[in-house]
Coordinates of C-alpha atoms in Angstrom, one line a residue:
M1 CA 26.3 192.2 253.1
T2 CA 26.3 188.5 253.9
E3 CA 23.2 186.3 253.7
T4 CA 23.2 186.2 257.5
K5 CA 22.8 190.0 257.7
E6 CA 20.1 189.9 255.0
Q7 CA 18.3 187.3 257.1
Q8 CA 18.7 189.4 260.2
R9 CA 17.3 192.4 258.4
A10 CA 14.4 190.5 257.1
A11 CA 13.7 189.1 260.6
L12 CA 13.9 192.6 262.0
H13 CA 11.5 194.0 259.4
K14 CA 9.1 191.2 260.1
A15 CA 9.2 191.9 263.8
I16 CA 8.7 195.7 263.3
W17 CA 5.7 195.1 261.0
G18 CA 4.3 192.6 263.6
I19 CA 4.4 195.3 266.3
A20 CA 2.8 197.8 263.9
D21 CA 0.1 195.4 262.9
D22 CA -0.6 194.2 266.4
V23 CA -1.0 197.5 268.1
R24 CA -2.9 199.5 265.6
G25 CA -6.2 197.7 266.3
A26 CA -9.1 199.3 264.4
V27 CA -7.0 202.4 263.4
D28 CA -6.0 202.7 259.8
G29 CA -2.3 201.9 259.4
W30 CA -1.5 205.1 257.6
D31 CA -3.1 207.2 260.3
F32 CA -1.3 205.1 263.0
K33 CA 2.2 205.3 261.4
M34 CA 3.3 208.3 263.4
Y35 CA 3.1 206.4 266.7
I36 CA 5.3 203.5 265.4
L37 CA 7.7 205.8 263.6
G38 CA 7.7 208.4 266.4
F39 CA 8.7 205.8 269.0
L40 CA 11.3 204.3 266.7
F41 CA 12.8 207.8 266.4
Y42 CA 12.6 208.3 270.2
R43 CA 14.6 205.2 270.7
F44 CA 17.1 206.2 268.1
I45 CA 17.9 209.6 269.5
S46 CA 18.1 208.2 273.0
E47 CA 20.7 205.6 272.0
D48 CA 22.5 208.1 269.7
L49 CA 22.8 210.6 272.6
T50 CA 23.8 207.9 275.1
A51 CA 26.5 206.4 272.8
Y52 CA 27.9 209.9 272.1
I53 CA 28.2 210.7 275.8
D54 CA 29.4 207.3 276.9
E55 CA 32.1 207.2 274.2
G56 CA 33.4 210.6 275.1
E57 CA 33.6 209.8 278.8
R58 CA 35.3 206.4 278.2
E59 CA 37.9 208.0 275.9
A60 CA 38.6 210.4 278.8
G61 CA 39.3 207.5 281.1
A62 CA 36.0 206.9 282.8
E63 CA 35.9 203.2 281.9
G64 CA 32.4 201.6 282.3
F65 CA 30.7 205.0 282.3
S66 CA 26.9 204.9 281.7
Y67 CA 24.9 208.0 281.0
A68 CA 21.7 206.0 281.4
A69 CA 22.6 205.2 285.0
M70 CA 23.5 208.8 285.9
A71 CA 21.4 210.9 288.2
D72 CA 19.4 213.7 286.4
E73 CA 20.9 216.4 288.6
D74 CA 24.4 215.3 287.7
A75 CA 23.7 215.3 284.0
E76 CA 22.5 218.9 283.9
A77 CA 26.0 220.3 283.8
A78 CA 26.6 218.8 280.4
R79 CA 23.3 220.2 278.8
E80 CA 24.8 223.2 277.0
G81 CA 27.7 221.4 275.3
I82 CA 25.6 218.5 274.3
I83 CA 22.9 220.7 272.7
E84 CA 25.6 222.6 270.8
E85 CA 26.9 219.3 269.3
K86 CA 23.8 217.1 269.0
G87 CA 21.0 219.8 268.8
Y88 CA 19.0 218.4 271.7
F89 CA 19.3 217.2 275.3
M90 CA 17.6 214.4 277.4
L91 CA 18.0 213.7 281.0
P92 CA 18.9 210.1 281.9
S93 CA 15.4 209.5 283.3
E94 CA 14.0 210.6 279.9
L95 CA 15.9 208.1 277.8
F96 CA 13.9 205.5 275.9
E97 CA 15.5 202.6 277.7
N98 CA 14.6 204.0 281.2
V99 CA 11.1 204.9 280.2
A100 CA 10.6 201.5 278.6
A101 CA 11.9 199.7 281.8
R102 CA 9.1 201.2 283.9
C103 CA 6.4 201.8 281.3
D104 CA 4.1 199.0 282.4
K105 CA 4.1 200.3 286.0
D106 CA 3.4 204.0 285.1
P107 CA -0.3 204.8 285.3
D108 CA 0.4 208.2 283.7
L109 CA 2.5 206.8 280.9
N110 CA 0.9 209.0 278.2
E111 CA 1.7 212.1 280.2
T112 CA 5.2 210.9 281.1
V113 CA 6.0 210.4 277.4
K114 CA 4.4 213.7 276.4
A115 CA 6.6 215.5 278.9
V116 CA 9.7 213.8 277.5
F117 CA 8.8 214.8 274.0
D118 CA 8.1 218.4 275.1
H119 CA 11.5 218.5 276.9
I120 CA 13.4 217.3 273.8
E121 CA 11.8 219.9 271.6
G122 CA 12.2 222.6 274.4
S123 CA 15.9 221.8 274.8
S124 CA 16.5 223.2 271.3
V125 CA 14.6 226.5 271.7
G126 CA 16.9 229.5 271.2
T127 CA 19.7 227.3 269.6
A128 CA 20.9 226.6 266.1
S129 CA 18.9 223.4 266.0
E130 CA 15.5 224.9 267.0
K131 CA 14.1 224.8 263.4
S132 CA 15.0 221.1 263.1
F133 CA 13.2 220.1 266.3
R134 CA 10.3 222.6 266.5
G135 CA 6.9 220.7 266.5
L136 CA 8.7 217.4 265.6
F137 CA 6.4 215.3 267.9
D138 CA 3.2 217.2 267.2
D139 CA 1.6 214.4 265.2
I140 CA 2.1 211.9 268.1
D141 CA -1.0 212.7 270.0
L142 CA -0.8 210.7 273.2
N143 CA -4.3 211.6 274.2
S144 CA -5.9 210.6 270.9
N145 CA -8.8 208.3 270.7
K146 CA -6.8 206.4 268.0
L147 CA -4.8 204.9 270.9
G148 CA -8.0 204.0 272.9
S149 CA -11.2 205.3 274.3
G150 CA -9.8 205.9 277.8
V151 CA -6.4 206.5 279.5
A152 CA -6.0 202.9 280.6
E153 CA -6.6 201.6 277.1
R154 CA -4.3 204.2 275.6
N155 CA -1.5 203.3 278.0
D156 CA -1.9 199.6 277.3
R157 CA -1.4 200.3 273.7
L158 CA 1.6 202.6 274.4
V159 CA 3.2 199.8 276.6
K160 CA 2.8 197.4 273.7
I161 CA 4.5 199.9 271.3
I162 CA 7.3 200.7 273.7
K163 CA 8.0 197.2 274.8
G164 CA 7.9 196.0 271.2
I165 CA 10.3 198.6 269.9
A166 CA 12.5 198.1 273.0
G167 CA 12.8 194.4 272.1
L168 CA 14.1 195.0 268.5
D169 CA 17.8 194.2 267.9
F170 CA 19.4 197.2 266.2
G171 CA 22.9 196.5 267.2
N172 CA 25.3 199.3 268.1
V173 CA 23.8 202.7 267.0
M174 CA 27.3 204.1 266.6
D175 CA 28.3 201.6 264.0
A176 CA 28.2 203.8 260.9
K177 CA 28.2 200.7 258.7
I178 CA 24.8 199.7 259.9
D179 CA 21.9 202.0 259.1
L180 CA 19.3 199.7 260.6
F181 CA 17.2 202.5 262.1
G182 CA 17.0 204.4 258.8
D183 CA 16.5 201.1 256.9
A184 CA 13.7 200.2 259.3
Y185 CA 12.0 203.6 258.7
E186 CA 12.1 203.1 255.0
Y187 CA 10.7 199.6 255.3
L188 CA 7.8 200.8 257.5
M189 CA 7.1 203.7 255.1
N190 CA 7.0 201.3 252.2
M191 CA 4.7 198.9 254.0
Y192 CA 2.4 201.7 255.2
A193 CA 2.3 203.3 251.8
S194 CA 1.6 200.0 250.0
N195 CA -1.3 199.3 252.5
A196 CA -2.7 202.8 252.4
G197 CA -3.3 203.0 248.6
K198 CA -3.5 206.5 247.2
S199 CA -3.0 208.4 250.4
G200 CA 0.3 206.6 251.0
G201 CA 1.6 207.1 247.5
E202 CA 1.4 210.8 247.7
F203 CA 4.2 210.9 250.3
F204 CA 6.5 208.1 249.4
T205 CA 8.6 207.5 246.2
P206 CA 9.7 203.9 245.8
Q207 CA 13.4 203.5 246.6
E208 CA 14.1 202.2 243.1
V209 CA 12.7 205.3 241.4
S210 CA 14.6 207.4 243.9
E211 CA 17.8 205.6 243.0
L212 CA 17.3 206.1 239.3
L213 CA 16.7 209.9 239.7
A214 CA 19.7 210.3 242.0
K215 CA 22.0 208.4 239.7
I216 CA 21.0 210.5 236.7
V217 CA 21.5 213.8 238.6
I218 CA 24.8 212.6 240.1
G219 CA 26.3 211.4 236.8
D220 CA 30.1 211.3 237.0
R221 CA 30.3 213.6 240.0
D222 CA 31.8 212.2 243.2
S223 CA 30.2 214.9 245.3
V224 CA 27.5 217.6 245.1
N225 CA 27.2 220.9 246.8
K226 CA 23.5 221.0 247.8
V227 CA 20.5 218.7 247.1
Y228 CA 17.0 220.1 246.9
D229 CA 13.5 218.7 246.6
P230 CA 10.6 221.3 246.5
A231 CA 8.0 218.6 247.3
C232 CA 10.1 216.4 249.5
G233 CA 7.5 214.2 251.1
S234 CA 9.2 211.9 253.7
G235 CA 12.6 212.7 252.2
S236 CA 13.4 209.5 250.4
L237 CA 14.7 211.2 247.3
L238 CA 17.0 213.5 249.2
L239 CA 18.4 210.7 251.3
K240 CA 19.3 208.6 248.2
F241 CA 22.2 211.0 247.7
A242 CA 23.6 210.2 251.1
K243 CA 23.3 206.5 250.3
L244 CA 24.9 206.7 246.9
L245 CA 27.6 209.3 247.5
G246 CA 28.1 209.3 251.3
Q247 CA 26.7 212.0 253.5
E248 CA 30.0 213.9 253.7
R249 CA 30.0 214.2 249.9
V250 CA 26.8 216.3 250.0
R251 CA 28.9 219.2 251.1
Q252 CA 26.3 221.8 252.2
G253 CA 23.5 219.4 253.0
F254 CA 19.9 218.5 252.2
F255 CA 17.2 221.1 251.4
G256 CA 13.5 220.5 251.0
Q257 CA 10.0 221.9 251.4
E258 CA 6.8 220.1 252.2
K259 CA 3.2 221.4 252.4
N260 CA 1.7 218.6 254.5
I261 CA 2.6 219.0 258.2
T262 CA 2.5 215.3 259.1
T263 CA 4.8 214.5 256.2
Y264 CA 7.0 217.5 257.0
N265 CA 7.5 216.0 260.5
L266 CA 8.2 212.5 259.0
C267 CA 10.8 214.0 256.7
R268 CA 12.7 215.6 259.6
I269 CA 12.5 212.4 261.6
N270 CA 13.8 210.5 258.6
M271 CA 16.8 212.8 258.4
F272 CA 17.7 212.1 262.0
L273 CA 17.2 208.4 261.6
H274 CA 19.6 208.3 258.7
K275 CA 22.2 210.1 260.9
V276 CA 21.9 213.5 259.1
N277 CA 22.8 216.0 261.8
F278 CA 20.6 219.1 262.4
D279 CA 23.1 221.4 260.8
K280 CA 23.2 219.4 257.6
F281 CA 19.5 219.6 256.6
D282 CA 16.9 222.4 256.2
I283 CA 13.4 221.0 255.7
A284 CA 10.8 223.8 255.5
L285 CA 7.0 223.7 255.9
G286 CA 4.8 225.5 253.4
D287 CA 3.5 225.7 249.8
T288 CA 6.6 225.9 247.5
L289 CA 4.8 227.5 244.6
L290 CA 3.4 230.4 246.7
E291 CA 5.8 230.5 249.7
P292 CA 9.2 229.2 248.7
K293 CA 11.4 229.0 251.8
H294 CA 14.9 228.7 250.3
W295 CA 15.5 231.9 248.3
D296 CA 18.7 232.4 250.3
D297 CA 20.0 228.9 249.5
E298 CA 19.4 228.6 245.7
P299 CA 20.8 227.8 243.2
F300 CA 21.1 224.1 243.7
D301 CA 23.3 221.8 241.6
A302 CA 21.3 218.7 242.3
I303 CA 17.4 218.7 242.2
V304 CA 15.2 215.7 242.4
S305 CA 11.4 215.6 242.9
N306 CA 8.2 213.7 242.5
P307 CA 5.8 216.6 242.9
P308 CA 2.0 216.1 243.3
Y309 CA 0.3 215.4 240.0
S310 CA -2.1 217.9 238.5
V311 CA -2.9 219.8 241.7
K312 CA -4.8 223.1 241.7
W313 CA -3.0 226.4 242.3
P314 CA -4.0 230.1 241.9
G315 CA -2.2 230.5 238.5
S316 CA -3.6 233.4 236.6
D317 CA -6.0 234.3 239.4
D318 CA -2.9 235.8 241.2
P319 CA -1.6 238.6 239.1
T320 CA 1.8 238.7 241.0
L321 CA 2.7 235.2 239.8
I322 CA 3.4 236.1 236.2
N323 CA 6.0 238.5 237.4
D324 CA 7.6 236.0 239.7
S325 CA 11.2 235.4 238.5
R326 CA 10.6 231.6 238.6
F327 CA 7.6 231.7 236.2
A328 CA 8.1 234.9 234.2
P329 CA 10.7 233.6 231.7
A330 CA 8.1 231.3 230.0
G331 CA 5.7 234.2 229.6
M332 CA 2.9 231.8 230.7
L333 CA 1.6 230.3 233.9
A334 CA 0.7 226.7 234.3
P335 CA -3.1 226.1 234.2
K336 CA -5.0 226.7 237.5
S337 CA -6.1 223.0 237.5
K338 CA -2.7 221.6 236.7
A339 CA 0.3 223.0 238.6
D340 CA 2.8 220.3 237.2
L341 CA 4.8 222.7 235.0
A342 CA 4.8 225.4 237.7
F343 CA 6.9 223.0 239.8
T344 CA 9.0 222.3 236.8
M345 CA 9.6 226.0 236.2
H346 CA 10.4 226.6 239.9
M347 CA 13.0 223.9 239.8
L348 CA 14.6 225.1 236.6
S349 CA 14.8 228.6 238.1
W350 CA 16.6 227.3 241.1
L351 CA 19.0 225.0 239.2
S352 CA 22.6 226.1 239.0
A353 CA 24.4 226.7 235.7
S354 CA 26.2 223.3 236.0
G355 CA 23.4 221.5 237.8
K356 CA 20.9 218.9 236.8
A357 CA 17.3 218.2 237.8
A358 CA 15.3 214.9 237.4
I359 CA 11.5 215.3 237.9
V360 CA 8.8 212.7 237.9
E361 CA 5.9 214.1 235.8
F362 CA 2.3 213.2 235.0
P363 CA 2.3 212.1 231.3
G364 CA -0.2 214.8 230.3
V365 CA 2.4 217.5 230.7
L366 CA 4.3 216.1 227.7
Y367 CA 1.5 216.6 225.1
R368 CA -1.3 218.8 226.4
G369 CA -1.9 222.0 224.5
G370 CA -2.6 225.6 225.6
A371 CA -0.5 227.1 228.4
E372 CA 1.4 223.9 228.9
Q373 CA 2.5 223.7 225.3
K374 CA 3.8 227.3 225.5
I375 CA 5.8 226.4 228.6
R376 CA 7.2 223.3 226.8
K377 CA 8.1 225.6 223.9
Y378 CA 10.2 227.8 226.3
L379 CA 11.9 224.7 227.8
V380 CA 12.7 223.2 224.4
D381 CA 13.7 226.4 222.5
N382 CA 16.1 227.3 225.3
N383 CA 17.6 223.8 225.2
F384 CA 16.9 223.0 228.9
V385 CA 15.5 219.5 228.3
E386 CA 18.2 216.9 228.4
A387 CA 16.1 213.8 228.4
V388 CA 12.5 212.4 228.7
I389 CA 12.0 208.9 230.1
Q390 CA 8.8 206.9 229.8
L391 CA 8.6 204.8 233.0
P392 CA 6.6 201.6 233.4
A393 CA 3.0 201.7 234.6
N394 CA 2.0 200.8 238.2
L395 CA 5.3 201.7 239.9
F396 CA 3.9 204.1 242.5
F397 CA 1.5 203.4 245.4
G398 CA -2.0 204.4 244.5
V399 CA -1.0 205.4 241.0
T400 CA -1.3 202.9 238.2
I401 CA -0.6 205.2 235.3
A402 CA 2.8 205.2 233.5
T403 CA 4.6 208.3 234.7
C404 CA 7.6 209.9 233.1
V405 CA 10.8 211.7 234.0
I406 CA 12.0 215.0 232.6
V407 CA 15.7 215.7 233.0
L408 CA 16.6 219.4 232.9
S409 CA 20.1 220.9 232.5
K410 CA 21.3 224.5 231.8
G411 CA 24.7 223.3 230.4
K412 CA 23.9 220.8 227.6
A413 CA 26.7 220.0 225.2
D414 CA 24.3 219.6 222.2
D415 CA 20.9 220.8 221.1
R416 CA 19.2 217.4 221.1
I417 CA 16.8 215.7 223.5
L418 CA 17.2 212.0 224.4
F419 CA 13.9 210.1 224.5
V420 CA 13.9 206.8 226.4
D421 CA 11.1 204.2 226.3
A422 CA 11.6 202.3 229.6
S423 CA 8.0 201.2 229.8
E424 CA 9.0 197.5 229.6
E425 CA 11.9 197.9 232.1
F426 CA 10.3 196.2 235.2
S427 CA 9.5 193.0 237.0
H428 CA 6.1 192.3 238.5
V429 CA 6.5 192.0 242.3
G430 CA 3.3 191.5 244.4
N431 CA 0.6 193.8 243.0
K432 CA 3.1 196.4 241.7
N433 CA 5.7 196.7 239.0
K434 CA 9.3 197.3 240.2
L435 CA 12.5 198.7 238.6
M436 CA 15.1 196.0 239.2
P437 CA 18.9 196.8 239.4
E438 CA 19.4 195.8 235.8
N439 CA 16.5 198.1 234.7
I440 CA 17.9 201.1 236.6
E441 CA 21.3 200.5 235.1
R442 CA 20.1 200.2 231.5
I443 CA 18.0 203.4 231.8
Y444 CA 20.8 205.3 233.6
A445 CA 23.5 204.2 231.0
A446 CA 21.3 205.4 228.1
V447 CA 20.9 208.8 229.7
H448 CA 24.5 209.1 230.9
D449 CA 25.9 208.1 227.5
R450 CA 23.2 209.7 225.5
S451 CA 23.1 206.5 223.5
E452 CA 20.6 205.4 220.9
E453 CA 19.1 202.0 220.7
E454 CA 16.4 200.9 218.3
H455 CA 13.0 200.7 220.1
F456 CA 14.5 202.0 223.3
S457 CA 16.2 205.4 223.0
K458 CA 16.6 208.1 220.4
L459 CA 18.2 211.6 220.1
V460 CA 16.0 214.2 218.5
G461 CA 17.0 217.7 217.6
I462 CA 15.0 220.5 219.3
D463 CA 14.0 221.8 215.8
E464 CA 12.3 218.5 215.0
V465 CA 10.6 218.5 218.4
G466 CA 9.4 222.1 217.9
A467 CA 8.7 222.8 214.2
E468 CA 7.7 219.3 213.2
N469 CA 5.9 218.0 216.3
D470 CA 4.5 221.2 218.0
Y471 CA 6.6 220.7 221.1
N472 CA 5.2 217.3 221.9
L473 CA 7.6 215.6 224.3
S474 CA 5.8 212.2 224.5
V475 CA 8.4 209.4 224.1
G476 CA 6.1 207.4 221.8
T477 CA 6.2 210.2 219.2
Y478 CA 9.9 209.6 218.7
V479 CA 10.8 206.0 219.8
E480 CA 9.0 203.4 217.8
K481 CA 7.8 200.4 219.7
R482 CA 9.0 197.0 218.7
D483 CA 6.4 195.2 216.5
T484 CA 5.7 192.0 218.4
R485 CA 3.1 190.8 216.0
E486 CA 3.8 187.5 214.2
V487 CA 5.2 188.1 210.7
I488 CA 3.0 186.4 208.1
D489 CA 4.3 185.3 204.7
I490 CA 1.3 186.1 202.4
T491 CA 2.6 183.9 199.5
E492 CA 3.0 180.9 201.8
L493 CA -0.4 181.6 203.3
N494 CA -2.1 181.7 199.9
E495 CA -0.5 178.4 199.0
R496 CA -1.7 176.9 202.3
I497 CA -5.2 178.2 201.5
K498 CA -5.1 176.7 198.0
G499 CA -4.1 173.4 199.5
I500 CA -6.9 173.5 202.0
V501 CA -9.5 174.3 199.3
A502 CA -8.2 171.5 197.1
R503 CA -8.3 169.0 200.0
E504 CA -11.8 170.2 200.8
Q505 CA -12.9 169.6 197.1
E506 CA -11.3 166.1 197.2
L507 CA -13.2 165.2 200.4
R508 CA -16.5 166.4 198.9
E509 CA -16.0 164.2 195.9
Q510 CA -15.2 161.2 198.1
I511 CA -18.4 161.8 200.2
D512 CA -20.5 162.2 197.0
A513 CA -19.1 158.8 195.8
I514 CA -20.0 157.1 199.1
V515 CA -23.5 158.5 198.9
V516 CA -23.9 157.2 195.4
D517 CA -22.8 153.7 196.5
L518 CA -25.2 153.7 199.4
E519 CA -28.1 154.7 197.2
A520 CA -27.3 152.0 194.6

């Protein structure tokens, strides 16, 4: 990308954040994000549909055809075919550009937009795309007090949002080389998460961490079958595979599950904005540990995840869980107050024989005793742990601790675990630490090559991890940190001290002589 395009992108991002910041008023940015992201999505699917129809008609000889200028009753004839291809349908009058053109003259704007959103969702009912669109706009409450205390105030704010987004230059939506809508979404999520503190960090994995995990899982492969994230948040980890491999090289698509309904909707919107068609993703709503939704789709050959840290779950209070095929092999359930290793066991269970999983973990899971130690024993003794990576502190929004990554594989070539101390692999940007391209490459190369480097990476046999270290997987146990203390030569220091003492004695004698002269 040329410098000019980078400047255009920076200017676009600045304009988007300007709109977001201007219209939110007294509403917390994180709570307000669905309005900005939702209307960004509304514009995208309007333009995507229009470009698809216009291109088809022009190729058929109707030069100058414009779906946006068509009468609604004339457009109805194409509804069924368009839904089959795109998964949804919009009448010309419902397109973003047409609603935007008259928004400041519509006293019932909030109801107009709500009707459009309902029609978009409704168009998919009873079709193959229904699951992808159902409830997609539920979090965009157009009658919410967050928009204003009365209808007029709410509509004024809606006009600002719509006009602002209408004025952004996204270029041609059909140009596959330009992913500006998806890029803008990621930028907004990043900005909202960084401003929201802890609440934002729960749902958003920084792009640099996503890239590292995806690169590790992809390895030498030029394609993968299916990608899965059991705690997918807004989908940034899944979508890294589309960016690194190309969407067509994720052959059977993107699978994920999310417990938070707002984030579940954000993830589906994110898929569409990154041009992932409805038949190429399956994002489910629900608690993965208790209600996993993809039994019919597992196993997966690529799994990446940043599950919630140390959350509560029923554990031993639910007698059925110890017999669940995902958790039973370890003979032990994760503690009720710390579900981290329950997520890990779930992912291992759904990993294919030739697959790989990279999981961001809370550091305590590497060394805590009790049930967690017994689960680690199962993982180590069965040679499922390929690598453990210590990440720098302060990488994630709202989380300052130094997290780690566990890499799992069912097809390891040896019985050793690679430990990597990447705690110093970062640059400080703003108030966060950030993995830079050279940091990502160094960590990835060590894991890919299984290479050893003093003070950075070390291969350790599973017997040493188990018998000698009680299944402690902390990187610091095996990778010695570089001693940055100044090396002191004791002999030289003693000589210097002797010199100082001798000089001190000489000065005392000179002072005594001066005193004697003065007293004479």
